[in-house]
Amino acid sequence: MRSLEELRNVNDFVSVIVPIYKVEEYLAACIESITGQTYTNLEILLVDDGSPDRCGSIADRYACQDNRIRVIHKKNGGLSSARNAGLENCTGDYITFVDGMTGWTGDLLSLFYS
């Protein structure tokens, strides 16, 4: 797998920001819906907004498996605060948000990019 630096130099780099709070039951499917996209020139920022369930540890586990994933752990501040934390840490040419409860269906990122 290529490093984030190598990915940034290929095509437009996309930052996908996923605020997560009390979505433990849906988080794995959400993350896999993003990592499974055919457009792979992306970073995924999972923003753990102080979730009291296992969201933080699930996010950390996925980050260890895929170098495109970064996890931000923060004190709970609500959806806007989590999105802002993602915005402060993203490096993409384009930015999109994904709800931690739903994820994406199909190959949306490639569709949007084209």
PDB file of N, CA and C in Angstrom:
ATOM      1  N   MET A   1       0.842  -1.175   0.000  1.00  0.00           N
ATOM      2  CA  MET A   1       0.000   0.000   0.000  1.00  0.00           C
ATOM      3  C   MET A   1       0.891   1.243   0.000  1.00  0.00           C
ATOM      4  N   ARG A   2       0.495   2.246  -0.784  1.00  0.00           N
ATOM      5  CA  ARG A   2       1.271   3.476  -0.872  1.00  0.00           C
ATOM      6  C   ARG A   2       1.094   4.338   0.379  1.00  0.00           C
ATOM      7  N   SER A   3       2.092   5.162   0.661  1.00  0.00           N
ATOM      8  CA  SER A   3       2.013   6.059   1.809  1.00  0.00           C
ATOM      9  C   SER A   3       1.091   7.231   1.484  1.00  0.00           C
ATOM     10  N   LEU A   4       0.681   7.966   2.507  1.00  0.00           N
ATOM     11  CA  LEU A   4      -0.160   9.144   2.275  1.00  0.00           C
ATOM     12  C   LEU A   4       0.551  10.162   1.394  1.00  0.00           C
ATOM     13  N   GLU A   5       1.843  10.329   1.575  1.00  0.00           N
ATOM     14  CA  GLU A   5       2.597  11.279   0.739  1.00  0.00           C
ATOM     15  C   GLU A   5       2.547  10.874  -0.722  1.00  0.00           C
ATOM     16  N   GLU A   6       2.702   9.589  -1.011  1.00  0.00           N
ATOM     17  CA  GLU A   6       2.635   9.111  -2.387  1.00  0.00           C
ATOM     18  C   GLU A   6       1.240   9.314  -2.958  1.00  0.00           C
ATOM     19  N   LEU A   7       0.212   9.063  -2.150  1.00  0.00           N
ATOM     20  CA  LEU A   7      -1.159   9.244  -2.621  1.00  0.00           C
ATOM     21  C   LEU A   7      -1.449  10.698  -2.961  1.00  0.00           C
ATOM     22  N   ARG A   8      -0.956  11.615  -2.157  1.00  0.00           N
ATOM     23  CA  ARG A   8      -1.214  13.038  -2.377  1.00  0.00           C
ATOM     24  C   ARG A   8      -0.667  13.512  -3.718  1.00  0.00           C
ATOM     25  N   ASN A   9       0.342  12.850  -4.233  1.00  0.00           N
ATOM     26  CA  ASN A   9       0.993  13.295  -5.461  1.00  0.00           C
ATOM     27  C   ASN A   9       0.402  12.685  -6.721  1.00  0.00           C
ATOM     28  N   VAL A  10      -0.599  11.823  -6.620  1.00  0.00           N
ATOM     29  CA  VAL A  10      -1.144  11.134  -7.784  1.00  0.00           C
ATOM     30  C   VAL A  10      -2.289  11.914  -8.410  1.00  0.00           C
ATOM     31  N   ASN A  11      -3.374  12.081  -7.728  1.00  0.00           N
ATOM     32  CA  ASN A  11      -4.572  12.786  -8.195  1.00  0.00           C
ATOM     33  C   ASN A  11      -5.012  13.741  -7.102  1.00  0.00           C
ATOM     34  N   ASP A  12      -6.150  14.362  -7.327  1.00  0.00           N
ATOM     35  CA  ASP A  12      -6.707  15.202  -6.273  1.00  0.00           C
ATOM     36  C   ASP A  12      -6.910  14.361  -5.021  1.00  0.00           C
ATOM     37  N   PHE A  13      -6.452  14.898  -3.913  1.00  0.00           N
ATOM     38  CA  PHE A  13      -6.498  14.186  -2.640  1.00  0.00           C
ATOM     39  C   PHE A  13      -7.768  14.586  -1.903  1.00  0.00           C
ATOM     40  N   VAL A  14      -8.522  13.605  -1.435  1.00  0.00           N
ATOM     41  CA  VAL A  14      -9.811  13.843  -0.789  1.00  0.00           C
ATOM     42  C   VAL A  14      -9.719  13.495   0.695  1.00  0.00           C
ATOM     43  N   SER A  15     -10.203  14.392   1.532  1.00  0.00           N
ATOM     44  CA  SER A  15     -10.312  14.141   2.974  1.00  0.00           C
ATOM     45  C   SER A  15     -11.754  13.767   3.287  1.00  0.00           C
ATOM     46  N   VAL A  16     -11.922  12.625   3.926  1.00  0.00           N
ATOM     47  CA  VAL A  16     -13.239  12.162   4.343  1.00  0.00           C
ATOM     48  C   VAL A  16     -13.278  12.253   5.865  1.00  0.00           C
ATOM     49  N   ILE A  17     -14.139  13.106   6.375  1.00  0.00           N
ATOM     50  CA  ILE A  17     -14.235  13.336   7.816  1.00  0.00           C
ATOM     51  C   ILE A  17     -15.475  12.621   8.346  1.00  0.00           C
ATOM     52  N   VAL A  18     -15.245  11.777   9.362  1.00  0.00           N
ATOM     53  CA  VAL A  18     -16.335  10.994   9.946  1.00  0.00           C
ATOM     54  C   VAL A  18     -16.410  11.279  11.445  1.00  0.00           C
ATOM     55  N   PRO A  19     -17.343  12.149  11.869  1.00  0.00           N
ATOM     56  CA  PRO A  19     -17.541  12.335  13.303  1.00  0.00           C
ATOM     57  C   PRO A  19     -18.178  11.068  13.885  1.00  0.00           C
ATOM     58  N   ILE A  20     -17.647  10.585  15.005  1.00  0.00           N
ATOM     59  CA  ILE A  20     -18.206   9.362  15.590  1.00  0.00           C
ATOM     60  C   ILE A  20     -18.555   9.583  17.061  1.00  0.00           C
ATOM     61  N   TYR A  21     -19.788   9.229  17.388  1.00  0.00           N
ATOM     62  CA  TYR A  21     -20.274   9.313  18.762  1.00  0.00           C
ATOM     63  C   TYR A  21     -21.439   8.340  18.902  1.00  0.00           C
ATOM     64  N   LYS A  22     -21.269   7.355  19.783  1.00  0.00           N
ATOM     65  CA  LYS A  22     -22.300   6.346  20.048  1.00  0.00           C
ATOM     66  C   LYS A  22     -22.799   5.656  18.771  1.00  0.00           C
ATOM     67  N   VAL A  23     -21.861   5.270  17.898  1.00  0.00           N
ATOM     68  CA  VAL A  23     -22.220   4.557  16.673  1.00  0.00           C
ATOM     69  C   VAL A  23     -21.485   3.217  16.585  1.00  0.00           C
ATOM     70  N   GLU A  24     -21.123   2.683  17.734  1.00  0.00           N
ATOM     71  CA  GLU A  24     -20.339   1.441  17.802  1.00  0.00           C
ATOM     72  C   GLU A  24     -20.910   0.349  16.901  1.00  0.00           C
ATOM     73  N   GLU A  25     -22.210   0.200  16.906  1.00  0.00           N
ATOM     74  CA  GLU A  25     -22.861  -0.878  16.164  1.00  0.00           C
ATOM     75  C   GLU A  25     -22.755  -0.702  14.644  1.00  0.00           C
ATOM     76  N   TYR A  26     -22.527   0.521  14.177  1.00  0.00           N
ATOM     77  CA  TYR A  26     -22.501   0.813  12.744  1.00  0.00           C
ATOM     78  C   TYR A  26     -21.107   1.169  12.219  1.00  0.00           C
ATOM     79  N   LEU A  27     -20.176   1.422  13.111  1.00  0.00           N
ATOM     80  CA  LEU A  27     -18.903   2.023  12.716  1.00  0.00           C
ATOM     81  C   LEU A  27     -18.075   1.174  11.760  1.00  0.00           C
ATOM     82  N   ALA A  28     -17.968  -0.114  12.007  1.00  0.00           N
ATOM     83  CA  ALA A  28     -17.166  -0.971  11.120  1.00  0.00           C
ATOM     84  C   ALA A  28     -17.701  -0.922   9.693  1.00  0.00           C
ATOM     85  N   ALA A  29     -19.008  -1.036   9.540  1.00  0.00           N
ATOM     86  CA  ALA A  29     -19.608  -0.992   8.198  1.00  0.00           C
ATOM     87  C   ALA A  29     -19.382   0.368   7.546  1.00  0.00           C
ATOM     88  N   CYS A  30     -19.465   1.422   8.338  1.00  0.00           N
ATOM     89  CA  CYS A  30     -19.228   2.774   7.815  1.00  0.00           C
ATOM     90  C   CYS A  30     -17.799   2.895   7.288  1.00  0.00           C
ATOM     91  N   ILE A  31     -16.839   2.490   8.095  1.00  0.00           N
ATOM     92  CA  ILE A  31     -15.431   2.594   7.703  1.00  0.00           C
ATOM     93  C   ILE A  31     -15.166   1.749   6.462  1.00  0.00           C
ATOM     94  N   GLU A  32     -15.687   0.543   6.445  1.00  0.00           N
ATOM     95  CA  GLU A  32     -15.468  -0.344   5.303  1.00  0.00           C
ATOM     96  C   GLU A  32     -16.138   0.174   4.036  1.00  0.00           C
ATOM     97  N   SER A  33     -17.231   0.928   4.177  1.00  0.00           N
ATOM     98  CA  SER A  33     -17.866   1.516   2.999  1.00  0.00           C
ATOM     99  C   SER A  33     -16.984   2.608   2.383  1.00  0.00           C
ATOM    100  N   ILE A  34     -16.143   3.199   3.203  1.00  0.00           N
ATOM    101  CA  ILE A  34     -15.228   4.240   2.705  1.00  0.00           C
ATOM    102  C   ILE A  34     -13.941   3.603   2.180  1.00  0.00           C
ATOM    103  N   THR A  35     -13.365   2.682   2.939  1.00  0.00           N
ATOM    104  CA  THR A  35     -12.116   2.055   2.489  1.00  0.00           C
ATOM    105  C   THR A  35     -12.338   1.196   1.252  1.00  0.00           C
ATOM    106  N   GLY A  36     -13.564   0.785   0.994  1.00  0.00           N
ATOM    107  CA  GLY A  36     -13.881  -0.034  -0.167  1.00  0.00           C
ATOM    108  C   GLY A  36     -14.140   0.749  -1.441  1.00  0.00           C
ATOM    109  N   GLN A  37     -14.055   2.062  -1.385  1.00  0.00           N
ATOM    110  CA  GLN A  37     -14.259   2.877  -2.578  1.00  0.00           C
ATOM    111  C   GLN A  37     -13.160   2.605  -3.610  1.00  0.00           C
ATOM    112  N   THR A  38     -13.494   2.689  -4.892  1.00  0.00           N
ATOM    113  CA  THR A  38     -12.469   2.482  -5.920  1.00  0.00           C
ATOM    114  C   THR A  38     -11.561   3.690  -6.049  1.00  0.00           C
ATOM    115  N   TYR A  39     -12.046   4.873  -5.686  1.00  0.00           N
ATOM    116  CA  TYR A  39     -11.185   6.051  -5.648  1.00  0.00           C
ATOM    117  C   TYR A  39     -10.434   5.986  -4.317  1.00  0.00           C
ATOM    118  N   THR A  40      -9.135   5.733  -4.393  1.00  0.00           N
ATOM    119  CA  THR A  40      -8.372   5.450  -3.180  1.00  0.00           C
ATOM    120  C   THR A  40      -7.446   6.579  -2.752  1.00  0.00           C
ATOM    121  N   ASN A  41      -7.437   7.673  -3.478  1.00  0.00           N
ATOM    122  CA  ASN A  41      -6.548   8.785  -3.151  1.00  0.00           C
ATOM    123  C   ASN A  41      -7.209   9.657  -2.081  1.00  0.00           C
ATOM    124  N   LEU A  42      -7.269   9.107  -0.887  1.00  0.00           N
ATOM    125  CA  LEU A  42      -8.011   9.778   0.184  1.00  0.00           C
ATOM    126  C   LEU A  42      -7.389   9.507   1.535  1.00  0.00           C
ATOM    127  N   GLU A  43      -7.764  10.370   2.458  1.00  0.00           N
ATOM    128  CA  GLU A  43      -7.480  10.141   3.870  1.00  0.00           C
ATOM    129  C   GLU A  43      -8.821  10.102   4.572  1.00  0.00           C
ATOM    130  N   ILE A  44      -8.899   9.313   5.617  1.00  0.00           N
ATOM    131  CA  ILE A  44     -10.128   9.184   6.382  1.00  0.00           C
ATOM    132  C   ILE A  44      -9.822   9.634   7.801  1.00  0.00           C
ATOM    133  N   LEU A  45     -10.497  10.677   8.228  1.00  0.00           N
ATOM    134  CA  LEU A  45     -10.312  11.185   9.583  1.00  0.00           C
ATOM    135  C   LEU A  45     -11.512  10.768  10.425  1.00  0.00           C
ATOM    136  N   LEU A  46     -11.288   9.856  11.336  1.00  0.00           N
ATOM    137  CA  LEU A  46     -12.321   9.409  12.260  1.00  0.00           C
ATOM    138  C   LEU A  46     -12.195  10.248  13.520  1.00  0.00           C
ATOM    139  N   VAL A  47     -13.202  11.057  13.776  1.00  0.00           N
ATOM    140  CA  VAL A  47     -13.147  11.971  14.917  1.00  0.00           C
ATOM    141  C   VAL A  47     -14.004  11.413  16.041  1.00  0.00           C
ATOM    142  N   ASP A  48     -13.331  10.811  17.020  1.00  0.00           N
ATOM    143  CA  ASP A  48     -14.000  10.258  18.199  1.00  0.00           C
ATOM    144  C   ASP A  48     -14.342  11.416  19.118  1.00  0.00           C
ATOM    145  N   ASP A  49     -15.618  11.768  19.140  1.00  0.00           N
ATOM    146  CA  ASP A  49     -16.086  12.921  19.910  1.00  0.00           C
ATOM    147  C   ASP A  49     -16.400  12.517  21.351  1.00  0.00           C
ATOM    148  N   GLY A  50     -15.445  11.852  21.989  1.00  0.00           N
ATOM    149  CA  GLY A  50     -15.627  11.450  23.388  1.00  0.00           C
ATOM    150  C   GLY A  50     -16.701  10.404  23.568  1.00  0.00           C
ATOM    151  N   SER A  51     -16.861   9.534  22.590  1.00  0.00           N
ATOM    152  CA  SER A  51     -17.909   8.516  22.650  1.00  0.00           C
ATOM    153  C   SER A  51     -17.695   7.576  23.836  1.00  0.00           C
ATOM    154  N   PRO A  52     -18.752   7.324  24.627  1.00  0.00           N
ATOM    155  CA  PRO A  52     -18.606   6.474  25.816  1.00  0.00           C
ATOM    156  C   PRO A  52     -18.588   4.974  25.503  1.00  0.00           C
ATOM    157  N   ASP A  53     -18.842   4.602  24.247  1.00  0.00           N
ATOM    158  CA  ASP A  53     -18.827   3.186  23.885  1.00  0.00           C
ATOM    159  C   ASP A  53     -17.450   2.817  23.322  1.00  0.00           C
ATOM    160  N   ARG A  54     -17.354   1.794  22.508  1.00  0.00           N
ATOM    161  CA  ARG A  54     -16.075   1.322  21.995  1.00  0.00           C
ATOM    162  C   ARG A  54     -15.671   1.961  20.667  1.00  0.00           C
ATOM    163  N   CYS A  55     -16.313   3.048  20.283  1.00  0.00           N
ATOM    164  CA  CYS A  55     -15.995   3.690  19.003  1.00  0.00           C
ATOM    165  C   CYS A  55     -14.506   4.032  18.879  1.00  0.00           C
ATOM    166  N   GLY A  56     -13.942   4.579  19.917  1.00  0.00           N
ATOM    167  CA  GLY A  56     -12.534   4.974  19.872  1.00  0.00           C
ATOM    168  C   GLY A  56     -11.606   3.810  19.606  1.00  0.00           C
ATOM    169  N   SER A  57     -11.825   2.691  20.274  1.00  0.00           N
ATOM    170  CA  SER A  57     -10.956   1.530  20.081  1.00  0.00           C
ATOM    171  C   SER A  57     -11.190   0.879  18.718  1.00  0.00           C
ATOM    172  N   ILE A  58     -12.416   0.892  18.236  1.00  0.00           N
ATOM    173  CA  ILE A  58     -12.708   0.373  16.895  1.00  0.00           C
ATOM    174  C   ILE A  58     -11.980   1.221  15.859  1.00  0.00           C
ATOM    175  N   ALA A  59     -12.063   2.534  16.006  1.00  0.00           N
ATOM    176  CA  ALA A  59     -11.383   3.443  15.077  1.00  0.00           C
ATOM    177  C   ALA A  59      -9.876   3.214  15.105  1.00  0.00           C
ATOM    178  N   ASP A  60      -9.316   3.075  16.291  1.00  0.00           N
ATOM    179  CA  ASP A  60      -7.874   2.834  16.416  1.00  0.00           C
ATOM    180  C   ASP A  60      -7.468   1.537  15.721  1.00  0.00           C
ATOM    181  N   ARG A  61      -8.276   0.512  15.856  1.00  0.00           N
ATOM    182  CA  ARG A  61      -7.975  -0.774  15.226  1.00  0.00           C
ATOM    183  C   ARG A  61      -7.925  -0.633  13.702  1.00  0.00           C
ATOM    184  N   TYR A  62      -8.887   0.070  13.134  1.00  0.00           N
ATOM    185  CA  TYR A  62      -8.895   0.277  11.679  1.00  0.00           C
ATOM    186  C   TYR A  62      -7.710   1.135  11.236  1.00  0.00           C
ATOM    187  N   ALA A  63      -7.339   2.106  12.044  1.00  0.00           N
ATOM    188  CA  ALA A  63      -6.193   2.962  11.694  1.00  0.00           C
ATOM    189  C   ALA A  63      -4.896   2.151  11.643  1.00  0.00           C
ATOM    190  N   CYS A  64      -4.792   1.129  12.470  1.00  0.00           N
ATOM    191  CA  CYS A  64      -3.614   0.258  12.446  1.00  0.00           C
ATOM    192  C   CYS A  64      -3.576  -0.606  11.192  1.00  0.00           C
ATOM    193  N   GLN A  65      -4.727  -0.825  10.588  1.00  0.00           N
ATOM    194  CA  GLN A  65      -4.822  -1.699   9.414  1.00  0.00           C
ATOM    195  C   GLN A  65      -4.723  -0.947   8.095  1.00  0.00           C
ATOM    196  N   ASP A  66      -4.963   0.351   8.096  1.00  0.00           N
ATOM    197  CA  ASP A  66      -5.008   1.124   6.847  1.00  0.00           C
ATOM    198  C   ASP A  66      -4.344   2.477   7.095  1.00  0.00           C
ATOM    199  N   ASN A  67      -3.244   2.747   6.400  1.00  0.00           N
ATOM    200  CA  ASN A  67      -2.498   3.987   6.662  1.00  0.00           C
ATOM    201  C   ASN A  67      -3.211   5.243   6.164  1.00  0.00           C
ATOM    202  N   ARG A  68      -4.333   5.090   5.498  1.00  0.00           N
ATOM    203  CA  ARG A  68      -5.112   6.272   5.077  1.00  0.00           C
ATOM    204  C   ARG A  68      -6.003   6.787   6.201  1.00  0.00           C
ATOM    205  N   ILE A  69      -6.122   6.008   7.275  1.00  0.00           N
ATOM    206  CA  ILE A  69      -7.023   6.367   8.373  1.00  0.00           C
ATOM    207  C   ILE A  69      -6.236   7.012   9.503  1.00  0.00           C
ATOM    208  N   ARG A  70      -6.749   8.163   9.956  1.00  0.00           N
ATOM    209  CA  ARG A  70      -6.222   8.819  11.155  1.00  0.00           C
ATOM    210  C   ARG A  70      -7.374   8.987  12.133  1.00  0.00           C
ATOM    211  N   VAL A  71      -7.066   8.853  13.407  1.00  0.00           N
ATOM    212  CA  VAL A  71      -8.092   8.984  14.444  1.00  0.00           C
ATOM    213  C   VAL A  71      -7.767  10.198  15.306  1.00  0.00           C
ATOM    214  N   ILE A  72      -8.777  10.986  15.547  1.00  0.00           N
ATOM    215  CA  ILE A  72      -8.660  12.131  16.447  1.00  0.00           C
ATOM    216  C   ILE A  72      -9.572  11.835  17.635  1.00  0.00           C
ATOM    217  N   HIS A  73      -8.996  11.782  18.830  1.00  0.00           N
ATOM    218  CA  HIS A  73      -9.779  11.577  20.044  1.00  0.00           C
ATOM    219  C   HIS A  73      -9.930  12.926  20.727  1.00  0.00           C
ATOM    220  N   LYS A  74     -11.154  13.307  21.028  1.00  0.00           N
ATOM    221  CA  LYS A  74     -11.392  14.592  21.680  1.00  0.00           C
ATOM    222  C   LYS A  74     -12.518  14.483  22.692  1.00  0.00           C
ATOM    223  N   LYS A  75     -12.563  15.469  23.556  1.00  0.00           N
ATOM    224  CA  LYS A  75     -13.654  15.565  24.521  1.00  0.00           C
ATOM    225  C   LYS A  75     -14.943  15.864  23.767  1.00  0.00           C
ATOM    226  N   ASN A  76     -16.054  15.336  24.244  1.00  0.00           N
ATOM    227  CA  ASN A  76     -17.331  15.543  23.569  1.00  0.00           C
ATOM    228  C   ASN A  76     -17.665  17.017  23.463  1.00  0.00           C
ATOM    229  N   GLY A  77     -17.969  17.415  22.237  1.00  0.00           N
ATOM    230  CA  GLY A  77     -18.334  18.804  21.999  1.00  0.00           C
ATOM    231  C   GLY A  77     -19.469  18.945  21.004  1.00  0.00           C
ATOM    232  N   GLY A  78     -19.988  17.814  20.538  1.00  0.00           N
ATOM    233  CA  GLY A  78     -21.088  17.847  19.586  1.00  0.00           C
ATOM    234  C   GLY A  78     -20.600  17.704  18.144  1.00  0.00           C
ATOM    235  N   LEU A  79     -21.568  17.545  17.247  1.00  0.00           N
ATOM    236  CA  LEU A  79     -21.286  17.288  15.838  1.00  0.00           C
ATOM    237  C   LEU A  79     -20.455  18.388  15.191  1.00  0.00           C
ATOM    238  N   SER A  80     -20.813  19.638  15.405  1.00  0.00           N
ATOM    239  CA  SER A  80     -20.066  20.744  14.781  1.00  0.00           C
ATOM    240  C   SER A  80     -18.628  20.783  15.272  1.00  0.00           C
ATOM    241  N   SER A  81     -18.434  20.543  16.545  1.00  0.00           N
ATOM    242  CA  SER A  81     -17.087  20.518  17.121  1.00  0.00           C
ATOM    243  C   SER A  81     -16.257  19.385  16.523  1.00  0.00           C
ATOM    244  N   ALA A  82     -16.868  18.223  16.344  1.00  0.00           N
ATOM    245  CA  ALA A  82     -16.169  17.084  15.755  1.00  0.00           C
ATOM    246  C   ALA A  82     -15.809  17.371  14.298  1.00  0.00           C
ATOM    247  N   ARG A  83     -16.736  17.935  13.551  1.00  0.00           N
ATOM    248  CA  ARG A  83     -16.447  18.293  12.158  1.00  0.00           C
ATOM    249  C   ARG A  83     -15.324  19.316  12.082  1.00  0.00           C
ATOM    250  N   ASN A  84     -15.366  20.306  12.969  1.00  0.00           N
ATOM    251  CA  ASN A  84     -14.311  21.322  12.975  1.00  0.00           C
ATOM    252  C   ASN A  84     -12.955  20.719  13.305  1.00  0.00           C
ATOM    253  N   ALA A  85     -12.912  19.752  14.216  1.00  0.00           N
ATOM    254  CA  ALA A  85     -11.648  19.080  14.535  1.00  0.00           C
ATOM    255  C   ALA A  85     -11.113  18.360  13.298  1.00  0.00           C
ATOM    256  N   GLY A  86     -12.003  17.753  12.545  1.00  0.00           N
ATOM    257  CA  GLY A  86     -11.601  17.114  11.299  1.00  0.00           C
ATOM    258  C   GLY A  86     -11.080  18.126  10.295  1.00  0.00           C
ATOM    259  N   LEU A  87     -11.771  19.243  10.172  1.00  0.00           N
ATOM    260  CA  LEU A  87     -11.340  20.290   9.241  1.00  0.00           C
ATOM    261  C   LEU A  87      -9.965  20.845   9.609  1.00  0.00           C
ATOM    262  N   GLU A  88      -9.709  20.972  10.895  1.00  0.00           N
ATOM    263  CA  GLU A  88      -8.419  21.497  11.355  1.00  0.00           C
ATOM    264  C   GLU A  88      -7.266  20.540  11.072  1.00  0.00           C
ATOM    265  N   ASN A  89      -7.569  19.273  10.874  1.00  0.00           N
ATOM    266  CA  ASN A  89      -6.525  18.262  10.705  1.00  0.00           C
ATOM    267  C   ASN A  89      -6.453  17.651   9.309  1.00  0.00           C
ATOM    268  N   CYS A  90      -7.357  18.013   8.429  1.00  0.00           N
ATOM    269  CA  CYS A  90      -7.368  17.384   7.109  1.00  0.00           C
ATOM    270  C   CYS A  90      -6.363  18.050   6.173  1.00  0.00           C
ATOM    271  N   THR A  91      -5.970  17.316   5.141  1.00  0.00           N
ATOM    272  CA  THR A  91      -4.967  17.817   4.197  1.00  0.00           C
ATOM    273  C   THR A  91      -5.420  17.703   2.748  1.00  0.00           C
ATOM    274  N   GLY A  92      -6.673  17.355   2.520  1.00  0.00           N
ATOM    275  CA  GLY A  92      -7.158  17.102   1.168  1.00  0.00           C
ATOM    276  C   GLY A  92      -7.388  18.344   0.337  1.00  0.00           C
ATOM    277  N   ASP A  93      -7.377  18.130  -0.982  1.00  0.00           N
ATOM    278  CA  ASP A  93      -7.764  19.179  -1.922  1.00  0.00           C
ATOM    279  C   ASP A  93      -9.275  19.384  -1.870  1.00  0.00           C
ATOM    280  N   TYR A  94      -9.980  18.304  -1.576  1.00  0.00           N
ATOM    281  CA  TYR A  94     -11.430  18.320  -1.426  1.00  0.00           C
ATOM    282  C   TYR A  94     -11.777  17.673  -0.098  1.00  0.00           C
ATOM    283  N   ILE A  95     -12.922  18.073   0.455  1.00  0.00           N
ATOM    284  CA  ILE A  95     -13.339  17.581   1.770  1.00  0.00           C
ATOM    285  C   ILE A  95     -14.788  17.139   1.684  1.00  0.00           C
ATOM    286  N   THR A  96     -15.069  16.009   2.308  1.00  0.00           N
ATOM    287  CA  THR A  96     -16.449  15.552   2.417  1.00  0.00           C
ATOM    288  C   THR A  96     -16.674  14.987   3.813  1.00  0.00           C
ATOM    289  N   PHE A  97     -17.915  14.947   4.211  1.00  0.00           N
ATOM    290  CA  PHE A  97     -18.288  14.414   5.521  1.00  0.00           C
ATOM    291  C   PHE A  97     -19.146  13.167   5.330  1.00  0.00           C
ATOM    292  N   VAL A  98     -18.970  12.219   6.223  1.00  0.00           N
ATOM    293  CA  VAL A  98     -19.775  11.000   6.204  1.00  0.00           C
ATOM    294  C   VAL A  98     -20.323  10.791   7.606  1.00  0.00           C
ATOM    295  N   ASP A  99     -21.595  10.457   7.686  1.00  0.00           N
ATOM    296  CA  ASP A  99     -22.216  10.177   8.970  1.00  0.00           C
ATOM    297  C   ASP A  99     -21.766   8.802   9.458  1.00  0.00           C
ATOM    298  N   GLY A 100     -21.298   8.719  10.689  1.00  0.00           N
ATOM    299  CA  GLY A 100     -20.782   7.476  11.240  1.00  0.00           C
ATOM    300  C   GLY A 100     -21.808   6.374  11.362  1.00  0.00           C
ATOM    301  N   MET A 101     -23.065   6.708  11.267  1.00  0.00           N
ATOM    302  CA  MET A 101     -24.121   5.718  11.396  1.00  0.00           C
ATOM    303  C   MET A 101     -24.488   5.097  10.047  1.00  0.00           C
ATOM    304  N   THR A 102     -24.202   5.815   8.967  1.00  0.00           N
ATOM    305  CA  THR A 102     -24.686   5.329   7.674  1.00  0.00           C
ATOM    306  C   THR A 102     -23.591   4.913   6.705  1.00  0.00           C
ATOM    307  N   GLY A 103     -22.508   5.638   6.631  1.00  0.00           N
ATOM    308  CA  GLY A 103     -21.484   5.326   5.638  1.00  0.00           C
ATOM    309  C   GLY A 103     -21.977   5.614   4.236  1.00  0.00           C
ATOM    310  N   TRP A 104     -21.345   4.978   3.260  1.00  0.00           N
ATOM    311  CA  TRP A 104     -21.704   5.167   1.853  1.00  0.00           C
ATOM    312  C   TRP A 104     -22.168   3.861   1.249  1.00  0.00           C
ATOM    313  N   THR A 105     -23.053   3.960   0.290  1.00  0.00           N
ATOM    314  CA  THR A 105     -23.425   2.790  -0.506  1.00  0.00           C
ATOM    315  C   THR A 105     -22.862   2.984  -1.903  1.00  0.00           C
ATOM    316  N   GLY A 106     -22.429   1.913  -2.504  1.00  0.00           N
ATOM    317  CA  GLY A 106     -21.884   1.992  -3.855  1.00  0.00           C
ATOM    318  C   GLY A 106     -20.548   2.707  -3.895  1.00  0.00           C
ATOM    319  N   ASP A 107     -20.203   3.154  -5.063  1.00  0.00           N
ATOM    320  CA  ASP A 107     -18.913   3.784  -5.305  1.00  0.00           C
ATOM    321  C   ASP A 107     -19.080   5.302  -5.422  1.00  0.00           C
ATOM    322  N   LEU A 108     -19.623   5.906  -4.396  1.00  0.00           N
ATOM    323  CA  LEU A 108     -19.975   7.322  -4.435  1.00  0.00           C
ATOM    324  C   LEU A 108     -18.809   8.252  -4.691  1.00  0.00           C
ATOM    325  N   LEU A 109     -17.682   8.003  -4.057  1.00  0.00           N
ATOM    326  CA  LEU A 109     -16.563   8.933  -4.196  1.00  0.00           C
ATOM    327  C   LEU A 109     -16.077   8.997  -5.639  1.00  0.00           C
ATOM    328  N   SER A 110     -15.983   7.878  -6.301  1.00  0.00           N
ATOM    329  CA  SER A 110     -15.575   7.863  -7.697  1.00  0.00           C
ATOM    330  C   SER A 110     -16.608   8.587  -8.562  1.00  0.00           C
ATOM    331  N   LEU A 111     -17.870   8.383  -8.267  1.00  0.00           N
ATOM    332  CA  LEU A 111     -18.944   9.055  -8.987  1.00  0.00           C
ATOM    333  C   LEU A 111     -18.853  10.572  -8.802  1.00  0.00           C
ATOM    334  N   PHE A 112     -18.676  11.024  -7.566  1.00  0.00           N
ATOM    335  CA  PHE A 112     -18.552  12.457  -7.304  1.00  0.00           C
ATOM    336  C   PHE A 112     -17.321  13.045  -7.988  1.00  0.00           C
ATOM    337  N   TYR A 113     -16.240  12.289  -7.953  1.00  0.00           N
ATOM    338  CA  TYR A 113     -14.980  12.795  -8.512  1.00  0.00           C
ATOM    339  C   TYR A 113     -15.068  12.947 -10.022  1.00  0.00           C
ATOM    340  N   SER A 114     -15.729  12.027 -10.681  1.00  0.00           N
ATOM    341  CA  SER A 114     -15.821  12.096 -12.144  1.00  0.00           C
ATOM    342  C   SER A 114     -16.823  13.156 -12.532  1.00  0.00           C
TER     343      SER A 114
END
